[in-house]
mmCIF file of C-alpha atoms in Angstrom:
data_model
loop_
_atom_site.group_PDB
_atom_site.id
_atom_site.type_symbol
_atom_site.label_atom_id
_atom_site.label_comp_id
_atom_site.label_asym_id
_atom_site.label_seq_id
_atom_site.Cartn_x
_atom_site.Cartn_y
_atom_site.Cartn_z
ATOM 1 C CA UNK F 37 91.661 101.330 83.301
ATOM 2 C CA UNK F 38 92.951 99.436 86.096
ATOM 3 C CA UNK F 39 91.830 97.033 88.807
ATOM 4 C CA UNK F 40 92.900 96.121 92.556
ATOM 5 C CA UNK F 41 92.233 93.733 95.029
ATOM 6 C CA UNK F 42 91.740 95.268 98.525
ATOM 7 C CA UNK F 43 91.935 93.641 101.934
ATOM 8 C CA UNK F 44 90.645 95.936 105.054
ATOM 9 C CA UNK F 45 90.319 94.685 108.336
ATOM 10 C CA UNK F 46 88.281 96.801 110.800
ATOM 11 C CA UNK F 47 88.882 95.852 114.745
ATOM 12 C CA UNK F 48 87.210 97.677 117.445
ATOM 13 C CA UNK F 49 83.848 98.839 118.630
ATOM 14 C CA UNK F 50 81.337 101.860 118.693
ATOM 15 C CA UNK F 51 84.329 105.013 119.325
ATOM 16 C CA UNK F 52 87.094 102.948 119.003
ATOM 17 C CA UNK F 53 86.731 101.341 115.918
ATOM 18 C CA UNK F 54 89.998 100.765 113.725
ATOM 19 C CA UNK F 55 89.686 100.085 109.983
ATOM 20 C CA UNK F 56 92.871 99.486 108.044
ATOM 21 C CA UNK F 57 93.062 99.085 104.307
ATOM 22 C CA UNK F 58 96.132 96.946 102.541
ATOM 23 C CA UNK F 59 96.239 96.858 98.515
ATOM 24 C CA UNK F 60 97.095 93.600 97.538
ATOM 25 C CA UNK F 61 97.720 93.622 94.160
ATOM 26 C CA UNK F 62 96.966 96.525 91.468
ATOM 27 C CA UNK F 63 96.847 95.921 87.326
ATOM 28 C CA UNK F 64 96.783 98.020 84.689
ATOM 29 C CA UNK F 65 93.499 96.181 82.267
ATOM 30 C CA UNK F 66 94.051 98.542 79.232
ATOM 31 C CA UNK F 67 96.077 101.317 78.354
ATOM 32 C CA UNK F 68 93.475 104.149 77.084
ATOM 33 C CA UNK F 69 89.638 104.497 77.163
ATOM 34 C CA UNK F 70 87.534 102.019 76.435
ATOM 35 C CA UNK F 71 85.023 102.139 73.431
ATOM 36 C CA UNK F 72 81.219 103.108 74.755
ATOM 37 C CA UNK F 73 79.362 100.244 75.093
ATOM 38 C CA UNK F 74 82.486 97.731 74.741
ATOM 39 C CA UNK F 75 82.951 94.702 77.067
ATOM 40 C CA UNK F 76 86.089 94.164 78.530
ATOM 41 C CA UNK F 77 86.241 90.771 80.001
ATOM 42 C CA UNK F 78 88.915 90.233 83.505
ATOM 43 C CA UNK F 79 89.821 86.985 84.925
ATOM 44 C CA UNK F 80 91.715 87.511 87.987
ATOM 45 C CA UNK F 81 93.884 83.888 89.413
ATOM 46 C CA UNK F 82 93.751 84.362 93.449
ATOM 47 C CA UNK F 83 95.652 81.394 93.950
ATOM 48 C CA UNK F 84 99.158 83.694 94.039
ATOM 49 C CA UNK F 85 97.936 85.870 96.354
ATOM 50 C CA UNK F 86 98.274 84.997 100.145
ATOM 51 C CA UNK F 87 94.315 85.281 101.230
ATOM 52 C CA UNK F 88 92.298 84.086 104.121
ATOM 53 C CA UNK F 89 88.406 83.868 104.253
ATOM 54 C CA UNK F 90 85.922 86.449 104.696
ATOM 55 C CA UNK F 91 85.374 87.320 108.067
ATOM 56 C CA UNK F 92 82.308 89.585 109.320
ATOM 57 C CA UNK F 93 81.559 90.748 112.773
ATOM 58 C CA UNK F 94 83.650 88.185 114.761
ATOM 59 C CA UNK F 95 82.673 88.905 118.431
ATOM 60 C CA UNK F 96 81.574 92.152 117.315
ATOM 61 C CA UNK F 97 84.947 92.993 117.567
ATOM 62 C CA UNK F 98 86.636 92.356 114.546
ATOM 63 C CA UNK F 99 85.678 92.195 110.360
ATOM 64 C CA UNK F 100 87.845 91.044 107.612
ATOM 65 C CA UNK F 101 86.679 91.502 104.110
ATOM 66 C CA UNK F 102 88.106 91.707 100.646
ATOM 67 C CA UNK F 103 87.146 94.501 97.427
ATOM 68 C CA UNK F 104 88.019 94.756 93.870
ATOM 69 C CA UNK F 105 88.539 98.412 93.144
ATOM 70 C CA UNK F 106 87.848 99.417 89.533
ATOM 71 C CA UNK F 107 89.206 102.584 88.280
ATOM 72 C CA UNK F 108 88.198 103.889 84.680
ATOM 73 C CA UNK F 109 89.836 107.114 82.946
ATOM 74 C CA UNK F 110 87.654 108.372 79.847
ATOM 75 C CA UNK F 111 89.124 110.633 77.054
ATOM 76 C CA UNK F 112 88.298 113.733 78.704
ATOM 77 C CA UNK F 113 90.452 112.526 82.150
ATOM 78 C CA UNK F 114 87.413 112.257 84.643
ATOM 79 C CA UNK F 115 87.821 109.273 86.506
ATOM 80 C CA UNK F 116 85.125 106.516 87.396
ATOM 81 C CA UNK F 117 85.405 104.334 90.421
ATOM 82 C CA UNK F 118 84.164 101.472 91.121
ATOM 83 C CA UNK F 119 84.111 99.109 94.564
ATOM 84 C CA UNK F 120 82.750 96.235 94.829
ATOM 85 C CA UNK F 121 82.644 93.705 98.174
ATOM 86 C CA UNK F 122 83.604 89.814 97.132
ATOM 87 C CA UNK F 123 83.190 87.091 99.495
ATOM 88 C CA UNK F 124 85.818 84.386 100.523
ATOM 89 C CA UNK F 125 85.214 81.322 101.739
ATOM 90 C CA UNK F 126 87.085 77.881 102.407
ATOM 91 C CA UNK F 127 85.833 74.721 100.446
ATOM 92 C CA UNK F 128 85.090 71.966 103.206
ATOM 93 C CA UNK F 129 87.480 68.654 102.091
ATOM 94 C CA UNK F 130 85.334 66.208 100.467
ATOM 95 C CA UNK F 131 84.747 62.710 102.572
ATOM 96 C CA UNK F 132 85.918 60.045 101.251
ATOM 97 C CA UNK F 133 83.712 56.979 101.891
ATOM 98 C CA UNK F 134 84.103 53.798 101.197
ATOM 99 C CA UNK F 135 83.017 51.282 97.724
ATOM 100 C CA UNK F 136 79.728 49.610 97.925
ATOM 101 C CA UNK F 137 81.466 46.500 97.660
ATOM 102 C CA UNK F 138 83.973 46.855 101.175
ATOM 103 C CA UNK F 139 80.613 48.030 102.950
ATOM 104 C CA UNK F 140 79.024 44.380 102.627
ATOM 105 C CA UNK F 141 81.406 42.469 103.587
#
């Protein structure tokens, strides 16, 4: 089984529309099937990886969006997929404000 975070940008409109897809990272979870029914939990640290936020639609001209990619092998050697869209976005900087105590006097 193994996971990968995928960045694909898509620039362009209507007939000349341009997607481009970049793997980021890729990791092997487990060596071997997983047990029917078993839970195999991921935690996956971004803070390595050199990402930007989510973009969608910009202009109409231009998209940037991010995917985890799941692949799963069973005994037999079918292959599952799996794709699912995550959303990135940029924490606004907390304001500091000023103590109760500067404020009256």
């Amino acid at each position: 089984m193994e996971i990968a975070l995928i960045k694909r940008e898509t620039t362009g409109s209507g007939p000349n529309l341009y997607n481009e897809s970049q793997t980021l990272t890729k990791f092997e979870i487990m060596d071997g099937a997983p047990v029917r029914g078993e839970s195999i939990p991921v935690r996956l640290f971004l803070g390595g990886f050199d990402l930007t936020p989510t973009y969608r639609n910009v202009h109409g001209k231009f998209s940037l969006k991010y995917y985890l990619n799941l692949v799963l092998v069973d005994e037999e050697d079918r292959r599952y997929f799996k794709q699912q869209e995550i959303t990135l976005w940029r924490k606004a900087p907390s304001k500091k404000t000023k103590p109760a105590t500067e404020l009256s006097e």
